[in-house]
Amino acid sequence: MAVSESEKSSKHERKISTLSLYSPKLSIYLLAICVILLIILQIQSLHTPPPSISWNFMHQCQKAMNSSTTTLNDCSQELKSMAWKLRNTITFLPLKDLRYSSTAQQGHTWFMSSMYDTHEEGEVQYQKFPSEASKGRILCLKGNDTHDGSWNSYALAWPETLPENATLMKGLTFVSYNHYNYDNIWHGLSAMVPFVAWHIKNQCAMPRRWILYHWGELRTKMGPWLTTLMEATYGQILNVENFDGIKDENYQILTCFEEAVVMRHNEGGMSREKRMEVYDLLRCKARVYCNVSLEGRIAEVNEKGVPVIGMTMFMRTGARSFKNDTAVIGIFNKACRKVETCRLLVAYSNNLTFCEQVKLMSSTDILVSPHGAQLTNMFFMDRNSSVMEFFPKGWLKLAGVGQYVYHWIASWSGMIHRGAWRDPKGDHCPYPDEDRRCMAIYKGGKIGYNESFFSEWAENVLNEVKIRKAEEIASKKNTSRISNACGCT
């Protein structure tokens, strides 16, 4: 059958049109459009965060309230189910993480290791619960074991979904980790200083309770000296938590805290200025507590108006005491008598109450004492007071950096460390001089004396203090540094 010319022409045009759809140029054009659309969609998705589970659920509940087929009771049941899941997915971790046992005193310590500290330049390092860092979660503890820290653990939980059988304690809780102990006044004080710094920085916030840990083990008290200092500082009876209550199958008590501050690094990270601010407050609060004048040593002058110089020999008995107390006292008494206004006091650290020590240090310009915890009391003296320290044989080579702690506290509290005398003689060690086993012999050694050195040393320090105090009284400069923080005036 014949086909007309018009029909042939129409078929030819359709064929050309069909073929053009598969041309390379068109394919590239379409591909480019798809890529551009995909990029646009991707950019939009980056600017629109995915909805959270809680938002999705709340949206479903809103729809449920407007729906005739779903009841509000369904949403309530779903909320209870979610809360149950949150309560039962809380993970308790060991208080001491043995991965950091070799560096327990450095950097990211082994105590509560899952979070880093909050640390501003020069300020204390601490953990705060709840906080942005904890994502609003509060601290929970199963931490009442006093013998084996590996049984103690902690977890973080949202206040609305605490673990089952948990007791919520209201108010602010201070949680302390101390690598040493709370009986030695130096080691205990170094653990408390950061809490006082945080107290000052946070509008003098008051703790309702304290929780004390030593290597992950619970401690239920501080030494008497430290307890009294903290009660003087905070103006309230010290409440140290001992976790009395119902124990679970592992003899643990589950407790959560409405608000908690955790310190793990003692004074680490604090600037000298911040430490001095803390010691100023501790000095002021202790003097108020013990009814000691806040005017400082500049107020004590003789009938001629010349400032009195108080020299105190703070003696020890037993380890690191002087072999001949009488001879050493006589040397310093002779040097003191050469200065018109010098007054010498001799006291023993083991038979003084806290307030007796505060009063003694408040009347002291020059503290003369063997190396030992009693030297911690130096911060009760006015700023710029002097310290003279004495060591038994062997400490310089074998004692490590710990022998310098009273150099440090002198600097941190605004005192002047006038150096140390190290006895070249002492008990014999059967090992080479630098053998660490010798330290067991030298550690508690007795201290001898060198009359000519002690006399010259005492004379030089007395003359320097005499000049300084004369300059202070002329300028009416008070060195007691009364703190104006937290109401201490």
Coordinates of C-alpha atoms in Angstrom, one line a residue:
M1 CA 0.0 0.0 0.0
A2 CA 1.3 3.4 -1.0
V3 CA 2.4 5.8 1.7
S4 CA 1.9 9.5 1.2
E5 CA 4.7 12.0 1.3
S6 CA 3.2 13.8 4.3
E7 CA 3.2 10.6 6.4
K8 CA 6.8 9.8 5.5
S9 CA 7.8 13.3 6.6
S10 CA 6.0 13.0 10.0
K11 CA 7.6 9.6 10.7
H12 CA 11.0 11.0 9.9
E13 CA 10.5 14.0 12.4
R14 CA 9.4 11.6 15.2
K15 CA 12.5 9.5 14.6
I16 CA 14.8 12.5 14.8
S17 CA 13.0 13.8 18.0
T18 CA 13.3 10.3 19.7
L19 CA 17.0 10.1 18.9
S20 CA 17.7 13.6 20.3
L21 CA 16.6 12.5 23.7
Y22 CA 19.7 10.3 23.9
S23 CA 22.2 12.7 22.6
P24 CA 25.4 13.1 24.8
K25 CA 24.8 16.8 25.4
L26 CA 21.4 16.2 26.8
S27 CA 22.7 13.5 29.1
I28 CA 25.4 15.7 30.5
Y29 CA 22.9 18.5 31.0
L30 CA 20.5 16.3 32.9
L31 CA 23.3 14.9 35.0
A32 CA 24.5 18.4 36.0
I33 CA 21.0 19.4 37.1
C34 CA 20.8 16.3 39.3
V35 CA 24.1 17.0 40.9
I36 CA 23.2 20.6 41.6
L37 CA 19.9 19.6 43.2
L38 CA 21.7 17.0 45.3
I39 CA 24.2 19.6 46.6
I40 CA 21.3 22.0 47.4
L41 CA 19.5 19.3 49.4
Q42 CA 22.7 18.4 51.2
I43 CA 23.4 22.0 52.3
Q44 CA 19.9 22.4 53.5
S45 CA 20.2 19.2 55.6
L46 CA 23.3 20.6 57.3
H47 CA 21.5 23.7 58.4
T48 CA 18.5 21.7 59.7
P49 CA 19.6 19.4 62.6
P50 CA 17.8 16.1 62.8
P51 CA 15.0 16.0 65.3
S52 CA 15.9 14.4 68.6
I53 CA 14.2 11.3 69.9
S54 CA 12.5 13.4 72.6
W55 CA 11.2 15.9 70.0
N56 CA 9.9 13.1 67.8
F57 CA 8.1 11.6 70.8
M58 CA 6.7 14.9 71.9
H59 CA 5.5 15.5 68.3
Q60 CA 3.8 12.1 68.4
C61 CA 2.2 13.0 71.7
Q62 CA 0.8 16.2 70.3
K63 CA -0.7 14.4 67.4
A64 CA -2.1 11.9 69.9
M65 CA -3.9 14.6 71.8
N66 CA -5.5 15.8 68.6
S67 CA -6.3 12.3 67.3
S68 CA -9.5 10.4 68.0
T69 CA -7.8 7.1 67.5
T70 CA -4.9 7.5 70.0
T71 CA -5.3 8.3 73.6
L72 CA -3.2 10.4 75.9
N73 CA -2.7 7.3 78.1
D74 CA -0.7 5.7 75.3
C75 CA 1.8 8.7 75.5
S76 CA 1.9 8.4 79.3
Q77 CA 2.8 4.7 79.0
E78 CA 5.4 5.4 76.4
L79 CA 7.0 8.1 78.7
K80 CA 7.1 5.7 81.6
S81 CA 8.8 3.1 79.3
M82 CA 11.4 5.6 78.2
A83 CA 12.1 6.6 81.8
W84 CA 12.5 3.0 82.8
K85 CA 15.0 2.4 80.0
L86 CA 17.0 5.5 81.0
R87 CA 17.1 4.3 84.7
N88 CA 18.3 0.9 83.7
T89 CA 20.9 1.9 81.1
I90 CA 22.9 4.0 83.7
T91 CA 26.5 2.5 83.7
F92 CA 28.5 2.6 86.9
L93 CA 32.3 2.9 86.4
P94 CA 35.1 2.3 89.0
L95 CA 36.1 5.3 91.0
K96 CA 39.7 4.5 90.4
D97 CA 40.8 3.7 86.8
L98 CA 43.8 1.5 87.0
R99 CA 44.8 2.5 83.4
Y100 CA 46.2 5.6 85.0
S101 CA 47.8 4.0 88.1
S102 CA 51.3 4.9 86.9
T103 CA 50.4 8.5 86.7
A104 CA 47.8 8.8 89.5
Q105 CA 49.1 12.2 90.6
Q106 CA 49.6 13.7 87.2
G107 CA 47.4 15.0 84.3
H108 CA 44.2 13.0 83.8
T109 CA 44.1 11.2 87.2
W110 CA 42.7 7.8 87.8
F111 CA 39.9 9.0 90.1
M112 CA 36.6 9.4 88.1
S113 CA 38.5 9.3 84.9
S114 CA 35.6 9.4 82.3
M115 CA 35.5 13.2 82.4
Y116 CA 38.1 16.0 82.1
D117 CA 38.2 18.8 84.6
T118 CA 37.0 22.3 84.1
H119 CA 40.1 24.5 84.3
E120 CA 40.5 28.3 83.7
E121 CA 44.0 29.7 83.6
G122 CA 45.3 30.1 87.2
E123 CA 42.1 28.7 88.8
V124 CA 41.4 25.3 90.4
Q125 CA 40.7 22.2 88.4
Y126 CA 37.4 20.7 89.2
Q127 CA 34.4 18.7 88.0
K128 CA 30.9 20.2 88.6
F129 CA 27.6 18.3 88.5
P130 CA 25.2 19.1 87.0
S131 CA 26.9 21.2 84.3
E132 CA 27.2 21.7 80.6
A133 CA 30.2 19.3 80.7
S134 CA 28.0 16.6 82.3
K135 CA 25.1 17.3 79.9
G136 CA 22.9 18.2 82.8
R137 CA 23.4 14.9 84.6
I138 CA 24.1 14.7 88.4
L139 CA 26.6 12.5 90.2
C140 CA 25.6 9.2 91.7
L141 CA 27.9 7.0 93.9
K142 CA 28.2 3.5 95.1
G143 CA 31.1 4.5 97.2
N144 CA 31.0 3.4 100.9
D145 CA 33.8 0.8 100.9
T146 CA 36.6 1.9 103.3
H147 CA 39.1 -0.9 102.6
D148 CA 39.1 -1.7 98.9
G149 CA 38.5 1.2 96.4
S150 CA 37.9 -1.2 93.6
W151 CA 34.4 -1.9 95.0
N152 CA 33.5 1.8 94.8
S153 CA 31.9 3.2 91.6
Y154 CA 30.2 6.2 90.2
A155 CA 27.7 7.1 87.4
L156 CA 26.0 10.1 85.9
A157 CA 22.2 10.3 85.7
W158 CA 19.5 12.8 84.7
P159 CA 17.6 14.1 87.8
E160 CA 14.3 12.9 86.4
T161 CA 15.5 9.3 85.8
L162 CA 17.7 8.4 88.7
P163 CA 18.7 4.7 89.1
E164 CA 16.2 2.5 91.0
N165 CA 16.5 2.6 94.9
A166 CA 18.8 5.7 94.7
T167 CA 18.7 8.3 97.5
L168 CA 18.8 11.9 96.3
M169 CA 20.8 14.2 98.7
K170 CA 19.8 17.8 98.5
G171 CA 22.3 20.8 98.6
L172 CA 25.9 21.1 97.6
T173 CA 28.3 18.2 98.2
F174 CA 32.1 18.5 98.1
V175 CA 33.8 15.3 96.9
S176 CA 37.6 15.2 97.6
Y177 CA 40.2 12.8 96.2
N178 CA 43.5 12.8 98.2
H179 CA 46.4 10.7 97.0
Y180 CA 47.9 10.9 100.6
N181 CA 45.6 11.3 103.6
Y182 CA 43.6 13.6 105.7
D183 CA 45.4 13.1 109.0
N184 CA 48.7 14.8 108.1
I185 CA 48.0 18.5 108.3
W186 CA 50.0 19.3 105.1
H187 CA 48.6 16.6 102.9
G188 CA 45.1 17.3 104.2
L189 CA 45.4 21.1 103.7
S190 CA 46.6 20.7 100.2
A191 CA 43.4 18.8 99.4
M192 CA 41.2 21.4 101.0
V193 CA 42.8 24.5 99.4
P194 CA 41.1 24.1 96.0
F195 CA 37.6 23.8 97.7
V196 CA 38.3 27.1 99.5
A197 CA 39.3 28.7 96.1
W198 CA 36.1 27.4 94.5
H199 CA 34.1 28.7 97.5
I200 CA 35.6 32.2 97.1
K201 CA 35.0 32.2 93.3
N202 CA 31.4 31.0 93.6
Q203 CA 29.9 33.7 95.9
C204 CA 31.0 31.8 99.0
A205 CA 28.8 28.8 98.3
M206 CA 28.5 26.5 101.4
P207 CA 28.8 22.7 101.2
R208 CA 26.1 20.7 103.1
R209 CA 28.4 17.7 103.3
W210 CA 31.8 16.4 102.4
I211 CA 32.8 13.0 100.9
L212 CA 36.4 12.0 101.3
Y213 CA 38.3 9.5 99.2
H214 CA 41.9 8.2 99.5
W215 CA 42.9 6.0 96.5
G216 CA 39.2 5.3 95.9
E217 CA 38.6 4.2 99.5
L218 CA 36.1 6.2 101.6
R219 CA 37.4 8.1 104.6
T220 CA 34.9 9.2 107.2
K221 CA 36.9 11.9 109.0
M222 CA 39.7 14.5 108.8
G223 CA 42.4 15.0 111.4
P224 CA 41.4 17.4 114.3
W225 CA 43.6 20.3 113.1
L226 CA 42.1 20.1 109.6
T227 CA 38.6 19.6 110.8
T228 CA 38.8 22.8 113.0
L229 CA 40.3 24.8 110.2
M230 CA 37.5 23.9 107.8
E231 CA 34.9 24.6 110.5
A232 CA 36.5 28.0 111.0
T233 CA 36.6 28.7 107.3
Y234 CA 33.0 27.8 106.5
G235 CA 31.5 28.8 109.9
Q236 CA 29.7 25.5 110.4
I237 CA 30.2 22.1 111.8
L238 CA 31.9 19.8 109.4
N239 CA 29.6 17.1 108.0
V240 CA 31.6 14.2 106.6
E241 CA 29.4 11.6 104.9
N242 CA 29.7 8.0 106.0
F243 CA 26.8 6.6 103.9
D244 CA 24.8 5.0 106.7
G245 CA 21.8 3.4 105.1
I246 CA 20.4 0.2 103.4
K247 CA 23.1 -1.7 101.5
D248 CA 22.6 -3.7 98.3
E249 CA 23.8 -7.3 97.7
N250 CA 27.4 -5.9 97.3
Y251 CA 27.1 -3.9 100.6
Q252 CA 27.0 -0.7 98.7
I253 CA 24.7 2.3 99.2
L254 CA 23.4 4.1 96.1
T255 CA 23.3 7.8 96.6
C256 CA 22.9 10.7 94.1
F257 CA 23.6 14.4 94.7
E258 CA 21.6 17.4 93.7
E259 CA 24.8 19.4 93.3
A260 CA 28.4 18.2 93.6
V261 CA 31.9 19.6 93.1
V262 CA 34.8 17.1 92.8
M263 CA 38.4 18.0 93.3
R264 CA 41.1 15.5 92.1
H265 CA 44.3 17.5 91.8
N266 CA 44.9 19.2 95.2
E267 CA 46.4 22.7 94.5
G268 CA 47.6 21.7 91.0
G269 CA 47.0 24.3 88.3
M270 CA 46.4 27.2 90.7
S271 CA 48.4 30.4 90.3
R272 CA 50.4 31.8 93.1
E273 CA 48.1 34.8 93.3
K274 CA 45.1 32.5 93.7
R275 CA 46.8 30.4 96.4
M276 CA 47.7 33.6 98.3
E277 CA 44.1 34.7 98.2
V278 CA 43.0 31.4 99.7
Y279 CA 45.7 31.5 102.4
D280 CA 44.7 35.1 103.3
L281 CA 41.1 33.9 103.8
L282 CA 42.2 30.8 105.9
R283 CA 44.4 33.1 108.0
C284 CA 41.6 35.6 108.6
K285 CA 39.0 33.0 109.4
A286 CA 41.3 31.1 111.8
R287 CA 42.1 34.3 113.6
V288 CA 38.4 35.2 113.9
Y289 CA 37.6 31.7 115.1
C290 CA 40.3 31.8 117.7
N291 CA 39.6 35.4 118.8
V292 CA 43.0 36.6 117.7
S293 CA 43.5 40.2 116.7
L294 CA 43.4 40.9 112.9
E295 CA 45.6 44.0 113.2
G296 CA 48.8 42.0 112.5
R297 CA 52.3 42.2 114.0
I298 CA 52.7 45.9 113.1
A299 CA 50.4 46.7 116.1
E300 CA 53.0 45.2 118.6
V301 CA 55.6 47.8 119.6
N302 CA 57.6 48.6 122.7
E303 CA 57.3 51.7 124.9
K304 CA 59.6 53.5 122.4
G305 CA 57.3 52.7 119.5
V306 CA 59.8 50.2 118.1
P307 CA 58.2 47.1 116.6
V308 CA 58.6 43.9 118.6
I309 CA 60.2 40.9 116.7
G310 CA 58.6 37.6 117.7
M311 CA 61.0 34.6 117.2
T312 CA 59.3 31.2 117.8
M313 CA 61.1 27.9 118.0
F314 CA 58.5 25.3 117.1
M315 CA 60.1 22.1 118.3
R316 CA 59.4 18.4 117.6
T317 CA 59.8 15.2 119.7
G318 CA 60.8 11.9 118.1
A319 CA 61.6 11.8 114.4
R320 CA 63.5 14.9 113.0
S321 CA 63.8 16.5 116.4
F322 CA 67.0 18.2 117.6
K323 CA 69.5 15.9 119.4
N324 CA 70.1 18.6 121.9
D325 CA 67.2 21.0 122.3
T326 CA 68.8 22.9 125.1
A327 CA 71.9 23.7 123.1
V328 CA 69.9 24.8 120.0
I329 CA 67.5 26.9 122.1
G330 CA 70.5 28.6 123.8
I331 CA 72.1 29.6 120.5
F332 CA 68.9 31.3 119.2
N333 CA 68.2 32.9 122.6
K334 CA 71.6 34.4 122.6
A335 CA 71.1 35.8 119.1
C336 CA 67.6 37.2 120.1
R337 CA 69.0 39.0 123.2
K338 CA 71.3 41.0 120.9
V339 CA 68.2 42.7 119.4
E340 CA 66.4 45.1 121.7
T341 CA 62.9 44.2 120.8
C342 CA 63.4 40.5 120.1
R343 CA 61.2 38.1 122.1
L344 CA 61.9 34.3 121.9
L345 CA 59.1 31.7 122.5
V346 CA 59.7 28.0 122.5
A347 CA 56.8 25.6 122.0
Y348 CA 56.3 21.9 121.1
S349 CA 53.9 21.1 118.2
N350 CA 52.5 17.9 119.8
N351 CA 50.9 19.5 122.8
L352 CA 49.1 22.6 121.4
T353 CA 45.5 22.9 120.4
F354 CA 44.5 24.4 117.0
C355 CA 43.8 27.8 118.5
E356 CA 47.0 27.8 120.5
Q357 CA 48.9 27.2 117.3
V358 CA 47.0 30.0 115.6
K359 CA 47.8 32.4 118.5
L360 CA 51.4 31.4 118.6
M361 CA 51.9 31.9 114.8
S362 CA 50.0 35.2 114.9
S363 CA 52.7 36.5 117.3
T364 CA 55.6 35.2 115.2
D365 CA 57.8 37.0 112.8
I366 CA 60.6 34.4 112.5
L367 CA 59.7 30.7 112.7
V368 CA 62.5 28.3 113.6
S369 CA 61.6 24.6 113.1
P370 CA 62.7 21.2 111.9
H371 CA 61.2 19.9 108.7
G372 CA 57.8 18.4 109.5
A373 CA 54.0 18.9 109.3
Q374 CA 54.1 21.5 112.1
L375 CA 55.6 24.0 109.6
T376 CA 52.2 24.0 107.8
N377 CA 51.1 26.5 110.5
M378 CA 53.3 29.1 109.0
F379 CA 50.4 30.6 106.9
F380 CA 48.9 31.8 110.2
M381 CA 51.7 34.4 110.5
D382 CA 51.5 37.8 108.8
R383 CA 52.6 37.9 105.2
N384 CA 56.4 38.5 104.7
S385 CA 57.2 36.6 108.0
S386 CA 60.3 34.4 107.9
V387 CA 60.9 30.7 108.1
M388 CA 64.1 28.9 109.0
E389 CA 64.1 25.1 108.4
F390 CA 66.3 22.2 109.5
F391 CA 66.9 18.7 108.1
P392 CA 68.7 15.5 109.3
K393 CA 71.4 13.9 107.3
G394 CA 70.7 12.4 103.8
W395 CA 67.5 14.2 102.8
L396 CA 69.0 16.4 100.1
K397 CA 70.1 13.4 98.0
L398 CA 67.3 10.9 98.7
A399 CA 64.1 12.7 99.8
G400 CA 63.0 13.9 96.4
V401 CA 60.9 17.0 95.7
G402 CA 58.8 16.4 98.9
Q403 CA 61.6 18.0 100.9
Y404 CA 60.7 21.4 99.3
V405 CA 57.0 21.5 100.3
Y406 CA 57.6 24.2 103.0
H407 CA 59.5 26.3 100.5
W408 CA 56.4 26.1 98.3
I409 CA 53.9 26.8 101.0
A410 CA 56.0 29.8 102.2
S411 CA 55.8 31.2 98.6
W412 CA 52.1 30.4 98.2
S413 CA 51.1 32.0 101.5
G414 CA 53.3 35.1 101.2
M415 CA 56.1 34.1 103.6
I416 CA 59.9 34.3 103.1
H417 CA 61.7 31.0 103.3
R418 CA 65.2 31.9 104.7
G419 CA 66.8 28.7 103.6
A420 CA 67.5 25.4 105.3
W421 CA 70.4 23.8 107.3
R422 CA 71.1 20.1 106.5
D423 CA 73.0 18.1 109.1
P424 CA 76.1 16.6 107.5
K425 CA 76.3 14.0 110.3
G426 CA 73.9 11.3 111.3
D427 CA 73.2 7.6 111.6
H428 CA 75.4 5.3 109.5
C429 CA 73.9 3.6 106.4
P430 CA 75.5 0.3 105.3
Y431 CA 74.7 1.0 101.6
P432 CA 76.3 3.6 99.3
D433 CA 75.3 7.2 100.0
E434 CA 72.9 7.5 97.1
D435 CA 71.2 4.1 97.6
R436 CA 67.5 4.6 98.2
R437 CA 67.5 2.1 101.0
C438 CA 69.4 4.7 103.1
M439 CA 66.4 6.9 103.2
A440 CA 64.6 4.5 105.6
I441 CA 67.5 5.2 108.0
Y442 CA 67.7 8.9 107.4
K443 CA 64.0 9.8 107.2
G444 CA 63.4 10.0 111.0
G445 CA 66.9 10.9 111.9
K446 CA 67.8 13.4 114.7
I447 CA 69.2 16.8 113.9
G448 CA 72.5 18.1 115.4
Y449 CA 73.7 21.7 115.5
N450 CA 76.5 24.0 114.3
E451 CA 76.8 26.8 116.8
S452 CA 78.8 29.3 114.6
F453 CA 76.5 28.7 111.6
F454 CA 73.3 29.0 113.6
S455 CA 74.5 32.1 115.4
E456 CA 75.4 33.9 112.2
W457 CA 72.3 32.7 110.4
A458 CA 70.0 33.9 113.2
E459 CA 71.8 37.3 113.4
N460 CA 71.4 37.9 109.7
V461 CA 67.7 37.0 109.6
L462 CA 67.0 39.1 112.7
N463 CA 68.7 42.2 111.2
E464 CA 66.8 41.8 107.9
V465 CA 63.5 41.5 109.8
K466 CA 64.3 44.4 112.0
I467 CA 64.9 46.7 109.0
R468 CA 61.7 45.4 107.3
K469 CA 59.5 46.0 110.3
A470 CA 61.0 49.5 110.9
E471 CA 60.1 50.4 107.3
E472 CA 56.6 48.9 107.7
I473 CA 55.9 50.9 110.9
A474 CA 57.2 54.1 109.2
S475 CA 54.9 53.6 106.3
K476 CA 52.1 52.2 108.5
K477 CA 51.9 49.3 106.2
N478 CA 49.9 46.3 107.6
T479 CA 51.2 43.0 106.4
S480 CA 48.5 40.8 108.0
R481 CA 46.6 40.8 104.7
I482 CA 43.1 40.7 106.1
S483 CA 40.9 39.0 103.5
N484 CA 37.8 40.8 102.4
A485 CA 36.4 37.6 100.8
C486 CA 33.4 35.8 102.2
G487 CA 32.7 38.2 105.0
C488 CA 36.0 38.0 106.8
T489 CA 36.9 41.5 108.0

